[in-house]
Amino acid sequence: MSPSSPSPPHLSSRPPIPPESPLSPDSPESPPSTYTTLTTHLHTHRLSTLSLEILPSASSPTPIQHDHLALAISKRALTHTFLTARDIFLSRAPSPSDPYPTPLAHKVDLATKVILLYDPEHLSAANWRKRRISQFTGPSRASRGDDVCGQDAAAATLRLAVREEWAFLTSLFTSPLARHAKSSTLWWHRCWLVRNYIEHLFPRNPVAEGSIAQSRSLVDALSAFLRAEMDVILQAAERHKANYHAFHYGRRLLGLYPEVWSYAEKGEVVEQLRRWCFAHPRDASGWGFLAFLLRRDGLVMDSEKREGLIGKVSHQTRDFVAALGWKGESVEWFLRAMDDTAKQVGAISMDSTEGGIG
């Protein structure tokens, strides 16, 4: 064929090859349809704890499947929903000083949920969600006047937003996801939520004015909250071994409300964690947290009761080691730490007894 000859019809009529795109618009996994299905499900069950799962693309017949509180999405579909959410977030997310129109904020709110589902360490998305919640208690709302109805509506909106955030984080921590249960960004986000919402829900001022024993309902509510958080921590630790981020959140949580442990069911909490450690004897993070609970002065105020609890757990652990012939550095460290703690508590108990006699 000479250079001046026209191209054959079947070649000249062929359209140019478009740049490679992840999915064609009419694909069953088209990003808009999958994104809409995912965000609609997250929004519909925003106050419930969901079971979220990411499936291998090859084994998933459909891009997304959901049944009430369970949702599964293929890795490929999640990747493309993330790209859609990122475009929404980068193009529409207002700056911290700008107002948040409700329709725009709702779109960005759903986009950040998808982003964190795909990437739990996306700090910008987590920070946007913090600012979104903080704005409900900002000075701009507080300075609108003495409108009691408006203040009540703002408080109700804040309560709803925080409960939604709490349920979303719980879903990420307790679902069978690869990285979320051990995400430092998400655990810090939950800790931030504790400091800014739990204190708002259970104010410290009435307690500061009198004895905490006079605020039994407050103590019971805080105790129930701590027990529920302990369940979330252990579920997250079940998902990822050596989950120091989850147990460190537990330490911070007890540091915020140390007085509650004097009235909570101390023995049951310690027993729950002891059983977990016996089921995961190689997990140093669990043994470290159990030692933290037994060492902490606020756990049991009475030195004799505290010494008895330490002795009981140590005896059970030694029986466990002897029965299984277990040899592990984590358990050995725990027993040494308990021996040292028992000596210190015993010395404190003796000093207090001698002081009382004198």
Short mmCIF file of C-alpha atoms in Angstrom, two decimals:
data_model
loop_
_atom_site.label_atom_id
_atom_site.label_comp_id
_atom_site.label_asym_id
_atom_site.label_seq_id
_atom_site.Cartn_x
_atom_site.Cartn_y
_atom_site.Cartn_z
CA MET A 1 0.00 0.00 0.00
CA SER A 2 1.50 3.33 -1.05
CA PRO A 3 1.74 6.20 1.45
CA SER A 4 -0.82 8.25 -0.52
CA SER A 5 -3.42 5.48 -0.54
CA PRO A 6 -6.42 6.13 1.68
CA SER A 7 -6.81 4.03 4.80
CA PRO A 8 -9.23 1.13 4.66
CA PRO A 9 -12.73 2.00 5.87
CA HIS A 10 -12.57 -0.34 8.83
CA LEU A 11 -9.48 1.51 10.11
CA SER A 12 -10.36 5.10 9.23
CA SER A 13 -13.79 4.87 10.86
CA ARG A 14 -12.46 3.47 14.12
CA PRO A 15 -12.74 6.09 16.91
CA PRO A 16 -9.58 7.08 18.72
CA ILE A 17 -8.71 4.98 21.75
CA PRO A 18 -9.72 6.94 24.85
CA PRO A 19 -7.37 7.19 27.80
CA GLU A 20 -7.64 4.29 30.15
CA SER A 21 -10.48 4.81 32.58
CA PRO A 22 -11.25 2.71 35.65
CA LEU A 23 -14.85 2.07 34.72
CA SER A 24 -17.02 2.92 31.76
CA PRO A 25 -20.10 5.08 32.48
CA ASP A 26 -22.50 2.26 31.72
CA SER A 27 -20.58 -0.29 33.78
CA PRO A 28 -22.52 -2.05 36.54
CA GLU A 29 -19.81 -0.76 38.86
CA SER A 30 -20.20 2.81 37.69
CA PRO A 31 -18.90 5.09 40.44
CA PRO A 32 -22.01 7.30 40.75
CA SER A 33 -24.40 4.37 41.27
CA THR A 34 -22.09 2.51 43.66
CA TYR A 35 -21.25 5.72 45.51
CA THR A 36 -24.93 6.57 45.89
CA THR A 37 -25.77 3.09 47.16
CA LEU A 38 -22.95 3.17 49.69
CA THR A 39 -23.62 6.66 51.02
CA THR A 40 -27.37 6.07 51.17
CA HIS A 41 -26.86 2.96 53.29
CA LEU A 42 -24.41 4.75 55.59
CA HIS A 43 -26.82 7.65 56.03
CA THR A 44 -29.91 5.49 56.55
CA HIS A 45 -28.22 3.54 59.37
CA ARG A 46 -26.10 6.42 60.66
CA LEU A 47 -27.12 5.84 64.30
CA SER A 48 -26.55 2.07 64.22
CA THR A 49 -23.42 -0.04 64.41
CA LEU A 50 -22.84 -1.56 60.99
CA SER A 51 -20.87 -4.62 59.96
CA LEU A 52 -18.71 -3.41 57.07
CA GLU A 53 -16.57 -5.69 54.93
CA ILE A 54 -14.31 -5.19 51.92
CA LEU A 55 -14.34 -8.19 49.55
CA PRO A 56 -11.78 -9.19 46.94
CA SER A 57 -12.93 -7.97 43.54
CA ALA A 58 -12.55 -11.41 41.93
CA SER A 59 -14.82 -13.12 44.46
CA SER A 60 -17.52 -10.47 44.53
CA PRO A 61 -20.32 -11.03 41.95
CA THR A 62 -21.70 -7.53 42.52
CA PRO A 63 -19.86 -4.35 43.50
CA ILE A 64 -21.87 -3.80 46.67
CA GLN A 65 -24.18 -5.95 48.77
CA HIS A 66 -26.14 -4.92 51.82
CA ASP A 67 -28.73 -6.42 54.12
CA HIS A 68 -29.99 -4.22 56.94
CA LEU A 69 -26.93 -3.58 59.17
CA ALA A 70 -24.45 -5.58 57.07
CA LEU A 71 -22.69 -4.15 54.03
CA ALA A 72 -20.00 -5.62 51.79
CA ILE A 73 -18.27 -3.81 48.94
CA SER A 74 -15.63 -5.05 46.53
CA LYS A 75 -12.16 -3.58 46.72
CA ARG A 76 -12.41 -2.31 43.16
CA ALA A 77 -15.75 -0.60 43.76
CA LEU A 78 -14.50 0.94 47.01
CA THR A 79 -11.47 2.34 45.20
CA HIS A 80 -13.67 4.16 42.72
CA THR A 81 -16.11 5.39 45.34
CA PHE A 82 -13.10 6.77 47.18
CA LEU A 83 -12.03 8.68 44.05
CA THR A 84 -15.53 10.12 43.76
CA ALA A 85 -15.57 11.06 47.46
CA ARG A 86 -12.13 12.62 47.26
CA ASP A 87 -13.22 14.81 44.34
CA ILE A 88 -16.25 15.98 46.34
CA PHE A 89 -14.15 16.62 49.41
CA LEU A 90 -11.39 18.57 47.65
CA SER A 91 -13.70 20.60 45.45
CA ARG A 92 -16.49 21.39 47.90
CA ALA A 93 -15.07 21.24 51.41
CA PRO A 94 -15.18 24.78 52.85
CA SER A 95 -12.38 26.18 54.96
CA PRO A 96 -12.72 26.11 58.78
CA SER A 97 -13.67 29.82 58.87
CA ASP A 98 -16.42 29.56 56.25
CA PRO A 99 -20.04 28.75 57.08
CA TYR A 100 -21.30 25.25 56.42
CA PRO A 101 -24.45 25.30 54.27
CA THR A 102 -26.54 22.27 55.16
CA PRO A 103 -26.73 20.67 51.68
CA LEU A 104 -23.02 21.15 51.08
CA ALA A 105 -22.05 19.92 54.54
CA HIS A 106 -24.20 16.83 54.09
CA LYS A 107 -22.44 15.93 50.84
CA VAL A 108 -18.98 16.46 52.33
CA ASP A 109 -19.99 14.57 55.48
CA LEU A 110 -20.88 11.49 53.42
CA ALA A 111 -17.73 11.91 51.33
CA THR A 112 -15.50 11.89 54.42
CA LYS A 113 -17.17 8.69 55.63
CA VAL A 114 -16.30 6.99 52.36
CA ILE A 115 -12.75 8.37 52.52
CA LEU A 116 -12.21 7.00 56.03
CA LEU A 117 -13.72 3.66 55.05
CA TYR A 118 -11.10 3.43 52.31
CA ASP A 119 -8.20 5.10 54.17
CA PRO A 120 -8.49 5.17 57.99
CA GLU A 121 -5.37 7.35 58.25
CA HIS A 122 -6.78 10.19 56.13
CA LEU A 123 -6.11 12.98 58.62
CA SER A 124 -7.79 15.73 56.59
CA ALA A 125 -11.11 13.87 56.50
CA ALA A 126 -10.95 13.14 60.24
CA ASN A 127 -10.14 16.78 61.02
CA TRP A 128 -13.02 17.98 58.86
CA ARG A 129 -15.39 15.80 60.86
CA LYS A 130 -14.01 17.30 64.08
CA ARG A 131 -14.63 20.82 62.79
CA ARG A 132 -18.10 19.83 61.64
CA ILE A 133 -19.06 18.70 65.15
CA SER A 134 -17.26 21.55 66.91
CA GLN A 135 -19.22 24.13 64.96
CA PHE A 136 -22.43 23.14 66.74
CA THR A 137 -20.95 24.50 69.99
CA GLY A 138 -19.01 27.37 68.43
CA PRO A 139 -19.29 31.03 69.53
CA SER A 140 -21.26 31.93 66.41
CA ARG A 141 -24.15 29.79 67.60
CA ALA A 142 -23.83 30.73 71.25
CA SER A 143 -23.97 34.44 70.48
CA ARG A 144 -27.21 34.40 68.51
CA GLY A 145 -29.21 35.64 71.45
CA ASP A 146 -31.32 34.28 74.26
CA ASP A 147 -33.53 32.15 72.05
CA VAL A 148 -34.18 29.13 74.25
CA CYS A 149 -35.79 27.16 71.45
CA GLY A 150 -32.82 27.85 69.21
CA GLN A 151 -30.42 26.71 71.92
CA ASP A 152 -32.41 23.52 72.49
CA ALA A 153 -32.40 22.82 68.76
CA ALA A 154 -28.64 23.37 68.59
CA ALA A 155 -28.10 21.03 71.55
CA ALA A 156 -30.27 18.37 69.91
CA THR A 157 -28.34 18.76 66.65
CA LEU A 158 -25.05 18.40 68.51
CA ARG A 159 -26.27 15.29 70.32
CA LEU A 160 -27.41 13.72 67.07
CA ALA A 161 -24.14 14.53 65.29
CA VAL A 162 -22.00 13.04 68.06
CA ARG A 163 -24.10 9.89 68.33
CA GLU A 164 -23.78 9.48 64.59
CA GLU A 165 -20.02 9.88 64.82
CA TRP A 166 -19.85 7.43 67.70
CA ALA A 167 -21.77 4.79 65.78
CA PHE A 168 -19.65 5.31 62.67
CA LEU A 169 -16.38 4.88 64.58
CA THR A 170 -17.72 1.83 66.40
CA SER A 171 -18.63 0.30 63.05
CA LEU A 172 -15.10 0.84 61.76
CA PHE A 173 -13.48 -0.60 64.89
CA THR A 174 -15.63 -3.72 65.21
CA SER A 175 -16.03 -4.65 61.52
CA PRO A 176 -13.73 -7.17 59.79
CA LEU A 177 -11.62 -4.49 58.10
CA ALA A 178 -7.89 -4.78 57.48
CA ARG A 179 -6.56 -1.55 59.02
CA HIS A 180 -9.27 0.34 60.87
CA ALA A 181 -9.18 -1.39 64.26
CA LYS A 182 -5.52 -0.41 64.63
CA SER A 183 -5.71 3.12 63.20
CA SER A 184 -4.06 5.72 65.40
CA THR A 185 -5.99 8.47 63.60
CA LEU A 186 -9.38 6.91 64.33
CA TRP A 187 -8.57 6.09 67.96
CA TRP A 188 -7.38 9.64 68.57
CA HIS A 189 -10.56 10.88 66.88
CA ARG A 190 -12.61 8.79 69.30
CA CYS A 191 -10.59 10.12 72.25
CA TRP A 192 -11.27 13.67 71.06
CA LEU A 193 -14.96 12.82 70.92
CA VAL A 194 -14.86 11.59 74.54
CA ARG A 195 -13.30 14.78 75.82
CA ASN A 196 -15.68 17.06 73.94
CA TYR A 197 -18.94 15.15 74.10
CA ILE A 198 -18.96 12.90 77.14
CA GLU A 199 -18.07 15.84 79.36
CA HIS A 200 -20.91 17.74 77.72
CA LEU A 201 -23.29 14.85 78.29
CA PHE A 202 -22.07 14.13 81.86
CA PRO A 203 -20.95 17.56 83.18
CA ARG A 204 -18.40 17.59 85.95
CA ASN A 205 -19.74 20.73 87.65
CA PRO A 206 -22.40 19.01 89.78
CA VAL A 207 -19.80 16.48 90.90
CA ALA A 208 -17.28 19.16 91.79
CA GLU A 209 -19.80 20.86 94.08
CA GLY A 210 -20.27 17.79 96.24
CA SER A 211 -19.34 14.19 96.73
CA ILE A 212 -19.44 11.95 93.70
CA ALA A 213 -21.44 9.49 95.77
CA GLN A 214 -24.29 12.01 95.74
CA SER A 215 -24.41 11.82 91.93
CA ARG A 216 -25.12 8.12 91.67
CA SER A 217 -26.98 8.40 88.37
CA LEU A 218 -24.02 10.17 86.78
CA VAL A 219 -21.61 7.54 88.08
CA ASP A 220 -23.83 4.71 86.84
CA ALA A 221 -24.04 6.29 83.38
CA LEU A 222 -20.29 6.77 83.20
CA SER A 223 -19.69 3.24 84.46
CA ALA A 224 -21.99 1.79 81.78
CA PHE A 225 -20.25 3.90 79.17
CA LEU A 226 -16.79 2.67 80.25
CA ARG A 227 -17.95 -0.94 80.16
CA ALA A 228 -19.34 -0.48 76.65
CA GLU A 229 -16.06 1.12 75.55
CA MET A 230 -14.15 -1.80 77.04
CA ASP A 231 -16.17 -4.15 74.82
CA VAL A 232 -15.25 -2.08 71.74
CA ILE A 233 -11.57 -2.08 72.74
CA LEU A 234 -11.48 -5.86 73.15
CA GLN A 235 -13.30 -6.41 69.85
CA ALA A 236 -10.77 -4.18 68.11
CA ALA A 237 -7.93 -6.03 69.83
CA GLU A 238 -9.48 -9.26 68.59
CA ARG A 239 -9.26 -7.95 65.01
CA HIS A 240 -5.59 -6.95 65.29
CA LYS A 241 -3.04 -8.50 67.60
CA ALA A 242 -0.73 -6.19 69.54
CA ASN A 243 -3.30 -3.41 69.22
CA TYR A 244 -1.52 -0.88 71.40
CA HIS A 245 -3.58 1.98 69.95
CA ALA A 246 -6.83 0.45 71.23
CA PHE A 247 -5.49 -0.24 74.71
CA HIS A 248 -3.81 3.16 74.87
CA TYR A 249 -7.22 4.67 74.21
CA GLY A 250 -8.43 2.69 77.25
CA ARG A 251 -5.69 4.25 79.36
CA ARG A 252 -6.66 7.73 78.21
CA LEU A 253 -10.31 6.95 78.86
CA LEU A 254 -9.67 5.93 82.46
CA GLY A 255 -7.47 8.98 82.91
CA LEU A 256 -10.39 11.26 82.04
CA TYR A 257 -12.70 9.76 84.68
CA PRO A 258 -10.53 8.02 87.29
CA GLU A 259 -13.07 8.41 90.10
CA VAL A 260 -15.65 6.24 88.34
CA TRP A 261 -13.59 3.11 88.89
CA SER A 262 -14.18 3.36 92.62
CA TYR A 263 -17.86 2.66 92.01
CA ALA A 264 -17.82 0.49 88.90
CA GLU A 265 -17.78 -3.28 88.93
CA LYS A 266 -14.00 -3.50 89.24
CA GLY A 267 -13.77 -7.23 89.62
CA GLU A 268 -15.91 -7.92 86.56
CA VAL A 269 -13.87 -5.58 84.37
CA VAL A 270 -10.59 -7.14 85.48
CA GLU A 271 -12.02 -10.64 85.05
CA GLN A 272 -13.21 -9.79 81.54
CA LEU A 273 -9.74 -8.61 80.56
CA ARG A 274 -8.06 -11.57 82.30
CA ARG A 275 -10.12 -14.02 80.24
CA TRP A 276 -9.19 -12.12 77.10
CA CYS A 277 -5.49 -12.31 77.99
CA PHE A 278 -5.75 -16.06 78.67
CA ALA A 279 -7.29 -16.48 75.21
CA HIS A 280 -4.44 -14.41 73.67
CA PRO A 281 -1.40 -15.23 75.84
CA ARG A 282 1.10 -13.98 73.25
CA ASP A 283 -0.45 -10.51 73.03
CA ALA A 284 1.74 -8.22 75.11
CA SER A 285 -0.62 -5.27 74.65
CA GLY A 286 -3.40 -7.03 76.56
CA TRP A 287 -1.15 -8.06 79.44
CA GLY A 288 0.18 -4.52 79.62
CA PHE A 289 -3.31 -3.09 79.92
CA LEU A 290 -4.28 -5.65 82.58
CA ALA A 291 -1.20 -4.67 84.57
CA PHE A 292 -2.18 -1.01 84.15
CA LEU A 293 -5.63 -1.69 85.61
CA LEU A 294 -4.23 -3.54 88.63
CA ARG A 295 -1.48 -0.99 89.24
CA ARG A 296 -3.72 2.04 89.00
CA ASP A 297 -4.50 3.58 92.39
CA GLY A 298 -7.98 4.70 91.34
CA LEU A 299 -9.10 1.20 90.45
CA VAL A 300 -9.52 0.09 94.09
CA MET A 301 -9.06 2.72 96.79
CA ASP A 302 -8.80 0.20 99.64
CA SER A 303 -5.22 -1.15 99.74
CA GLU A 304 -6.27 -4.50 101.23
CA LYS A 305 -8.91 -5.11 98.56
CA ARG A 306 -6.49 -4.04 95.87
CA GLU A 307 -3.82 -6.39 97.21
CA GLY A 308 -6.34 -9.21 97.27
CA LEU A 309 -7.39 -8.56 93.67
CA ILE A 310 -3.75 -8.53 92.52
CA GLY A 311 -3.08 -11.76 94.39
CA LYS A 312 -6.14 -13.43 92.88
CA VAL A 313 -5.22 -12.54 89.30
CA SER A 314 -1.57 -13.52 89.84
CA HIS A 315 -2.61 -16.89 91.30
CA GLN A 316 -4.97 -17.55 88.37
CA THR A 317 -2.23 -16.64 85.90
CA ARG A 318 0.30 -18.95 87.54
CA ASP A 319 -2.22 -21.81 87.46
CA PHE A 320 -2.82 -21.08 83.77
CA VAL A 321 0.92 -21.14 83.03
CA ALA A 322 1.43 -24.37 85.00
CA ALA A 323 -1.55 -26.15 83.43
CA LEU A 324 -0.45 -25.42 79.87
CA GLY A 325 3.28 -25.44 80.45
CA TRP A 326 3.24 -22.02 78.84
CA LYS A 327 6.44 -20.11 78.35
CA GLY A 328 6.11 -16.61 77.01
CA GLU A 329 7.80 -13.31 77.66
CA SER A 330 4.51 -11.42 77.95
CA VAL A 331 3.13 -13.61 80.76
CA GLU A 332 6.47 -13.71 82.58
CA TRP A 333 6.68 -9.92 82.47
CA PHE A 334 3.15 -9.63 83.81
CA LEU A 335 3.86 -11.91 86.77
CA ARG A 336 7.02 -9.99 87.64
CA ALA A 337 5.11 -6.71 87.43
CA MET A 338 2.38 -8.08 89.70
CA ASP A 339 4.94 -9.26 92.26
CA ASP A 340 6.48 -5.79 92.36
CA THR A 341 3.05 -4.13 92.58
CA ALA A 342 1.93 -6.47 95.38
CA LYS A 343 5.03 -5.53 97.41
CA GLN A 344 4.36 -1.83 96.92
CA VAL A 345 0.69 -2.13 97.85
CA GLY A 346 1.59 -4.26 100.86
CA ALA A 347 4.07 -1.66 102.03
CA ILE A 348 1.45 1.08 101.66
CA SER A 349 -1.04 -1.01 103.60
CA MET A 350 1.42 -1.57 106.43
CA ASP A 351 2.30 2.12 106.60
CA SER A 352 -1.37 3.08 106.81
CA THR A 353 -1.97 0.47 109.53
CA GLU A 354 1.01 1.66 111.61
CA GLY A 355 -0.09 5.23 111.15
CA GLY A 356 -3.55 4.35 112.42
CA ILE A 357 -2.12 2.54 115.47
CA GLY A 358 0.22 5.37 116.28
#
